[in-house]
Amino acid sequence: MSTVDSMSSASDTPFFGPRRAMELQELTRRPKHNVSPTLGELLRLVGDAQTDSDASPDHHVLEVSNPTSCPFVLAFNNLTYSVKVPRKMTAPACFRRRREHELPDSIVETNTKILLNDVSGEAREGEIMAVLGASGSGKSTLIDALADRIHKESLKGTVTLNGEILESKLLKVISAYVMQDDLLFPMLTVEETLMFSAEFRLPRSLSMSKKKARVQQLIDQLGLRNAAKTVIGDEGHRGVSGGERRRVSIGIDIIHDPIVLFLDEPTSGLDSTSAFMVVKVLQRIAQSGSIVIMSIHQPSYRILNLLDRFIFLSRGQTVYSGSPTNLPRFFAEFGHPVPENENRTEFALDLIRELECSPGGTKSLVDFNRSWRIKTERKQSTKSRGSNLSLKDAISASISRGKLVSGATNVDSNLSTSVPTFANPFWIEVAVIAKRSMINSRRMPELFGMRFGAVFLTGIILATIFWKLDNSPKGVQERIGFFAFAMSTTFYTCAEAIPVFLMERYIFMRETAYNAYRRSSYVLSHALSSIPSILLLSLTFTAITYYSVGLANGFHGFLFFFLMVTASFWAGSSFVTFLSGVVSHVMLGYTVVVAILAYFLLFSGFFITRDRIPAYWIWFHYLSLVKYPYQGVLQNEFDNPNVCFVRGVQIFDNSPLGVFPEELKLKLLKTMSQTLGMNITNATCLTNGPDILRTQAVTDISKWNCLWVTFGLGFLFRFLFYVALSIGSKNKRR
């Protein structure tokens, strides 16, 4: 019987129960590197000890000690990264006096800033490696370099795992990155947030009961039991505390039990107690068989005791790399011993800052660290510095233990292909994203409420202004004006959707950066989630305006008008969504949308007909989103040749002759008949529907083709949205 199975049968083992607030501090008394259970081992115990009904309300923490270790060693050597920044712009010759020694006016001087300079080190499984230094020292840059968030062509040096070059595709599967900012959906509870992360990260083969059990175990591990049912919150909604938010941010990235965990300033903005609890959680994650690499600005004494390795940086260079216990001896041999009863890291940071302000800088400390490291490596030459397992064997062993739950059952010679890129198939990702979107929409009804209110109010105004239009020449003008305003309004009301993606942009970038789900899944789910609201808005607007205005063709005309309004909302929503993927600011997005929609309306054919648009602008007419719905509803209204809109003396209504008495108009009509040699009476139809369509120059495309083109443009902009996300959300430094 395995260690895990034997312990699962122990009668005194508590199982997934409430954790007290002070438990994290009590755990400091345990041996520092006692290895905790992996996710796979926990889930096997869950399957043995818990039924799918989850009948027991109590959740106890399961402790498993000393499973077979599969060590990983992440090593980085000679990492160098620099960027070019503008230093000085040379003024044009017309604004200054040219001197002989000056550079040509067209040259812009640049300065190369070195962010990382030959940085080396290693991090081991079961340990926390902390990157320290003052602001601007290169801490976040080093974390980004190790996490593959810098383009390969810009970064020099190597990053290896168990001695093998770590490929980008594999790294995304076996690692997680926790950003400094807590990017979470404010209206989801802590439990819901972690549950959605579990549905993304854990494979389909895992039952829902085991996913729920993992979430409950993680809530206890993170010390979030009391806040499990509390919403995350934001500026307008009260939610969890700052420390709890940070732990939730960590939880959503460790739900799949990653081998390597990167964190950028996880204690930033937290009080000392919250910061200690966060790092204590990270220690437990490391002890479960992970490599934890974090940047931290200035750790407290309690946090210092939880860290296993240090890398001190100064302006991109390593000034110390090693164990915290060796730090006093290091500075003592350097000639600056650490005073008694003083925080070692605070002393080191203060000394580094003093050296940075000195004429020689930190060169002496960098050189001393290099010689110290060579001497230390010689002493340890007889010991094994790396892992005894190859990367293939280590990952294979981890998969067999259940640490990687991405769906892989074995590992062949090509690690990148044997470990699945995504934990779940495409359709499951779409369903989970849509479910999360609906929950957010339901808890933030003001976003849809604003759109619905705008459409409803606009419909009421149009219905009352254009009430029961007749078939007179004036009625024709008013109908055309109604259609132009109605179709353009459907697009303008879609501008309210701009903040929807902009609020999710950085959450989306964080989740897709390490393969929580596919970008295509997000785009499709985003589109499907918008359909119910589009149908409701279209039906509301059509029902209010169609019969109130007195439009033609009965139910068939109503149905086509509804379809065209739906297509307009679809195309407008897709267009706005695409722009929100291109721009990064709400106000900029509104400005761009309003300006472009104004141009679309200008070239739609309402203000100037198609045959009057100059040839060099006609391309914009066919690109106009408003053209096709406007032309389609016009044809739907005026395509009946049996409906007359100008009879007899009505021909004078839109001219100065319209003010004359009826008798005089009849005489003029009789005179015209004699001149033209045809009988024109007051009942003669002079203009029918098709005549109006020809006058408006909207006969180039049929109404059904206008409908399909409008729907097609919506799909086109959704595809462009996907392209924009694929190009613009790489989240890598260049």
XYZ file of C-alpha atoms in Angstrom, residues 215-617:
403
model
C -11.243 24.419 -4.193
C -12.266 23.771 -0.591
C -8.807 22.448 0.222
C -7.228 25.504 -1.381
C -9.530 27.867 0.533
C -8.301 26.302 3.762
C -4.693 26.307 2.591
C -4.948 30.027 1.811
C -6.714 30.831 5.081
C -9.821 32.125 3.306
C -12.529 30.028 4.966
C -14.224 33.000 6.653
C -14.246 34.960 3.375
C -15.279 32.123 1.058
C -18.801 33.486 0.466
C -17.748 37.147 0.264
C -17.512 38.961 -3.068
C -14.086 40.246 -4.100
C -15.381 43.829 -4.272
C -14.050 47.047 -5.753
C -14.305 50.801 -5.160
C -18.100 50.706 -5.345
C -18.717 47.361 -3.638
C -17.413 46.328 -0.236
C -15.552 43.019 -0.370
C -12.586 41.125 1.044
C -9.505 42.729 2.572
C -6.305 43.498 0.689
C -4.457 40.494 2.105
C -7.334 38.194 1.236
C -7.445 39.565 -2.319
C -3.745 38.831 -2.691
C -4.199 35.270 -1.478
C -7.106 34.786 -3.903
C -4.840 36.040 -6.712
C -2.292 33.423 -5.727
C -4.960 30.742 -5.416
C -6.321 31.085 -8.935
C -2.834 30.521 -10.326
C -1.924 27.536 -8.163
C -5.208 25.656 -8.526
C -3.514 23.270 -10.979
C -0.526 22.682 -8.696
C 2.221 24.178 -10.916
C 5.833 23.068 -10.770
C 7.150 26.647 -10.943
C 5.389 29.658 -9.405
C 6.508 33.226 -10.185
C 5.267 36.160 -8.116
C 5.914 39.858 -8.630
C 5.849 41.714 -5.294
C 3.180 39.519 -3.625
C 3.441 41.474 -0.349
C 3.192 44.930 -1.906
C 0.638 47.170 -0.177
C -0.066 44.699 2.646
C 0.363 45.131 6.382
C 2.977 43.007 8.135
C 0.528 40.328 9.293
C -1.111 39.948 5.891
C 2.289 39.884 4.194
C 3.506 37.165 6.574
C 0.402 35.049 5.915
C 0.906 35.395 2.155
C 4.531 34.266 2.338
C 3.560 31.477 4.740
C 1.132 30.235 2.094
C 3.942 30.392 -0.470
C 6.131 28.318 1.828
C 3.463 25.609 1.968
C 3.173 25.705 -1.821
C 6.935 25.230 -2.112
C 6.862 22.374 0.385
C 4.203 20.625 -1.707
C 6.835 20.165 -4.424
C 7.016 23.492 -6.296
C 9.686 26.042 -7.094
C 8.612 29.472 -5.805
C 10.384 32.557 -7.133
C 9.225 35.936 -5.892
C 10.370 39.528 -5.831
C 10.028 41.393 -2.561
C 10.985 44.919 -1.626
C 11.906 44.732 2.060
C 10.926 41.599 4.027
C 10.234 41.735 7.737
C 12.127 39.587 10.218
C 9.335 36.973 10.328
C 9.197 36.762 6.530
C 12.975 36.510 6.399
C 12.803 33.213 8.296
C 10.542 31.738 5.610
C 12.881 32.420 2.676
C 15.449 29.886 1.462
C 17.511 31.757 -1.146
C 18.325 35.390 -1.825
C 19.342 37.291 -4.903
C 20.157 40.943 -4.229
C 20.183 43.140 -7.338
C 21.613 46.588 -7.858
C 21.009 48.284 -11.192
C 20.622 44.927 -12.897
C 23.719 43.293 -11.362
C 23.936 40.561 -8.740
C 25.474 41.769 -5.480
C 24.618 38.673 -3.448
C 23.266 35.226 -4.294
C 22.870 32.501 -1.732
C 21.288 31.414 1.525
C 20.006 33.986 4.055
C 22.092 32.278 6.748
C 25.299 33.120 4.855
C 24.421 36.793 4.522
C 26.157 37.979 7.761
C 29.356 36.059 6.910
C 29.272 37.463 3.372
C 29.175 41.074 4.501
C 31.625 40.406 7.321
C 34.223 39.168 4.811
C 33.372 42.119 2.576
C 34.353 44.415 5.454
C 30.901 45.562 6.509
C 29.675 43.190 9.227
C 25.970 43.174 10.071
C 25.389 44.749 13.503
C 23.774 42.588 16.153
C 19.987 42.774 16.547
C 19.593 44.383 13.132
C 17.544 43.044 10.245
C 20.014 41.488 7.796
C 18.092 42.450 4.682
C 17.557 46.038 5.815
C 21.268 46.376 6.491
C 22.115 44.876 3.089
C 19.686 47.141 1.230
C 20.953 50.234 3.069
C 24.579 49.339 2.307
C 23.771 48.710 -1.365
C 22.010 52.078 -1.567
C 25.052 53.820 -0.030
C 27.395 52.141 -2.497
C 25.156 53.118 -5.415
C 25.516 56.770 -4.411
C 29.321 56.503 -4.082
C 31.679 57.323 -6.993
C 32.665 53.708 -7.579
C 29.126 52.398 -7.303
C 28.573 48.768 -6.399
C 31.395 47.435 -8.584
C 33.426 46.312 -5.563
C 30.465 44.433 -4.134
C 29.647 42.826 -7.493
C 33.259 41.673 -7.903
C 33.373 40.376 -4.334
C 30.130 38.435 -4.870
C 31.600 36.844 -7.992
C 34.720 35.668 -6.145
C 32.610 34.580 -3.142
C 30.392 32.492 -5.409
C 33.397 30.791 -7.065
C 34.831 29.960 -3.644
C 31.488 28.617 -2.417
C 31.048 26.446 -5.502
C 34.504 24.925 -5.000
C 33.582 23.922 -1.449
C 30.407 22.298 -2.696
C 32.047 20.614 -5.687
C 31.837 17.217 -4.066
C 28.086 17.581 -3.562
C 25.434 17.184 -6.215
C 24.352 20.651 -7.260
C 21.671 19.707 -9.734
C 18.797 17.294 -9.903
C 19.562 13.621 -10.388
C 16.556 13.319 -12.699
C 16.336 14.473 -16.274
C 13.528 16.895 -17.084
C 11.620 14.167 -18.898
C 11.896 11.749 -15.971
C 11.044 14.413 -13.375
C 7.913 15.568 -15.203
C 6.910 11.980 -15.903
C 7.251 11.148 -12.221
C 5.239 14.245 -11.302
C 2.472 13.250 -13.695
C 2.394 9.743 -12.248
C 2.025 11.276 -8.770
C -0.717 13.566 -10.052
C 1.025 16.896 -9.616
C 0.370 17.872 -13.230
C -3.338 17.400 -13.884
C -3.402 18.849 -17.377
C -4.490 15.527 -18.843
C -1.104 13.990 -19.657
C -0.644 10.354 -18.686
C 2.867 9.832 -20.008
C 5.782 11.820 -21.321
C 7.639 10.970 -24.501
C 10.872 12.398 -25.840
C 9.111 15.578 -26.951
C 7.885 17.194 -23.741
C 6.123 20.062 -25.508
C 3.804 17.708 -27.368
C 3.258 15.095 -24.662
C 2.026 17.614 -22.079
C -1.252 19.133 -23.340
C -1.222 22.878 -23.912
C -4.721 23.349 -22.499
C -6.407 21.347 -19.766
C -9.855 21.283 -21.399
C -11.325 21.085 -24.898
C -12.550 24.161 -26.710
C -16.271 23.765 -26.015
C -15.818 23.402 -22.243
C -13.807 26.638 -22.159
C -16.576 28.417 -24.074
C -19.241 27.140 -21.659
C -17.281 28.134 -18.533
C -16.460 31.624 -19.831
C -20.108 32.157 -20.835
C -21.291 31.010 -17.412
C -18.924 33.415 -15.670
C -19.993 36.247 -17.962
C -23.676 35.672 -17.205
C -23.039 35.713 -13.448
C -21.125 38.988 -13.753
C -23.840 40.521 -15.927
C -26.555 39.464 -13.505
C -24.731 41.053 -10.572
C -23.918 44.248 -12.467
C -27.278 44.953 -14.164
C -26.498 48.648 -14.541
C -24.342 47.978 -17.617
C -27.148 46.350 -19.597
C -29.717 48.586 -17.921
C -28.089 51.675 -19.429
C -28.247 50.178 -22.931
C -31.801 48.987 -22.517
C -32.874 52.358 -21.141
C -31.263 54.183 -24.063
C -32.927 51.912 -26.646
C -36.318 52.039 -24.896
C -36.260 55.830 -24.546
C -35.112 56.301 -28.136
C -37.914 54.029 -29.351
C -40.531 55.988 -27.391
C -39.247 59.312 -28.742
C -39.205 58.082 -32.343
C -42.656 56.493 -32.009
C -44.199 59.718 -30.693
C -42.447 62.040 -33.153
C -43.123 59.914 -36.237
C -46.596 58.814 -35.132
C -48.675 57.189 -37.909
C -46.949 58.608 -40.970
C -49.076 58.856 -44.104
C -48.205 58.070 -47.729
C -47.864 61.688 -48.813
C -44.645 63.217 -50.175
C -44.014 64.724 -46.726
C -44.605 61.292 -45.217
C -41.978 59.846 -47.573
C -39.410 62.383 -46.355
C -40.271 61.659 -42.734
C -40.022 57.896 -43.246
C -36.569 58.257 -44.794
C -35.497 60.444 -41.878
C -36.893 57.913 -39.396
C -34.972 55.036 -40.998
C -31.698 56.988 -41.077
C -31.962 57.955 -37.407
C -33.222 54.556 -36.268
C -30.425 52.600 -37.968
C -27.691 54.941 -36.784
C -29.107 54.827 -33.237
C -28.690 51.062 -33.078
C -24.972 51.553 -33.685
C -24.533 54.453 -31.290
C -26.211 52.602 -28.422
C -23.665 49.807 -28.924
C -20.960 52.213 -27.744
C -22.113 51.418 -24.198
C -20.405 48.033 -24.621
C -16.928 49.590 -24.769
C -16.166 49.242 -21.021
C -17.191 45.556 -20.963
C -13.955 44.204 -22.425
C -11.774 47.071 -21.213
C -12.665 46.090 -17.628
C -11.672 42.491 -18.404
C -8.649 43.190 -20.601
C -5.925 42.580 -18.034
C -7.775 39.650 -16.468
C -7.978 38.134 -19.947
C -4.265 38.757 -20.536
C -3.341 37.151 -17.226
C -5.507 34.089 -17.810
C -4.429 33.455 -21.396
C -0.729 34.155 -20.762
C -0.385 30.771 -19.055
C -2.968 28.806 -21.038
C -6.008 28.905 -18.765
C -8.061 28.907 -21.962
C -7.784 29.708 -25.664
C -8.252 33.195 -27.044
C -10.679 31.773 -29.582
C -12.779 30.362 -26.718
C -13.025 33.799 -25.171
C -14.002 35.448 -28.466
C -16.713 32.889 -29.226
C -18.054 32.961 -25.679
C -18.072 36.755 -25.720
C -20.105 36.667 -28.932
C -22.573 34.051 -27.688
C -23.071 35.937 -24.419
C -24.084 39.070 -26.326
C -26.846 37.355 -28.345
C -29.613 37.321 -25.666
C -29.205 41.031 -24.953
C -29.114 41.835 -28.679
C -32.357 39.930 -29.285
C -34.072 41.649 -26.358
C -32.953 45.120 -27.455
C -33.979 44.459 -31.066
C -37.419 43.148 -30.132
C -38.025 46.083 -27.782
C -37.060 48.704 -30.351
C -38.998 47.038 -33.180
C -42.157 46.512 -31.107
C -42.207 50.134 -29.956
C -41.584 51.796 -33.321
C -42.864 49.623 -36.173
C -46.628 49.866 -35.805
C -46.492 53.249 -34.047
C -44.780 54.855 -37.027
C -47.122 53.044 -39.435
C -44.570 51.164 -41.504
C -45.706 48.996 -44.423
C -45.918 45.297 -45.357
C -47.625 44.020 -42.206
C -46.161 41.099 -40.260
C -43.657 40.163 -42.986
C -42.359 43.741 -42.974
C -42.225 43.662 -39.163
C -40.213 40.428 -39.228
C -37.672 41.787 -41.727
C -37.375 45.063 -39.802
C -36.718 43.047 -36.614
C -34.050 40.966 -38.378
C -32.361 44.066 -39.761
C -32.355 45.790 -36.362
C -30.910 42.597 -34.854
C -28.220 42.503 -37.547
C -27.442 46.163 -36.855
C -27.031 45.557 -33.128
C -24.883 42.491 -33.901
C -22.633 44.390 -36.330
C -22.445 47.424 -34.029
C -21.650 45.315 -30.972
C -18.979 43.419 -32.913
C -17.461 46.656 -34.225
C -17.323 48.206 -30.755
C -15.891 44.993 -29.304
C -13.170 45.002 -31.952
C -12.270 48.613 -31.138
C -12.155 47.814 -27.422
C -9.531 45.193 -28.269
C -7.457 47.813 -30.095
C -7.711 50.856 -27.782
C -6.751 50.667 -24.126
C -8.718 53.538 -22.569
C -12.463 54.003 -22.165
C -12.577 57.679 -23.119
C -10.350 57.090 -26.130
C -12.647 54.239 -27.147
C -15.757 56.410 -26.946
C -14.074 59.143 -28.998
C -13.004 56.740 -31.736
C -16.396 54.986 -31.890
C -18.403 58.212 -32.102
C -16.118 59.655 -34.776
C -16.140 56.539 -36.980
C -19.903 56.060 -36.661
C -20.392 59.687 -37.708
C -18.418 58.987 -40.882
C -20.432 55.814 -41.473
C -23.658 57.830 -41.268
C -22.269 60.535 -43.546
C -21.466 58.010 -46.289
C -24.544 55.819 -45.754
C -26.512 57.425 -48.598
C -28.876 59.508 -46.467
C -27.186 62.899 -46.618
C -25.855 62.372 -50.128
C -27.007 59.571 -52.401
C -24.649 56.957 -53.747
C -24.640 58.361 -57.291
C -23.612 61.787 -55.934
C -20.652 60.586 -53.849
C -17.297 61.429 -55.527
C -15.484 58.454 -57.019
C -12.532 58.851 -54.650
C -14.884 58.436 -51.639
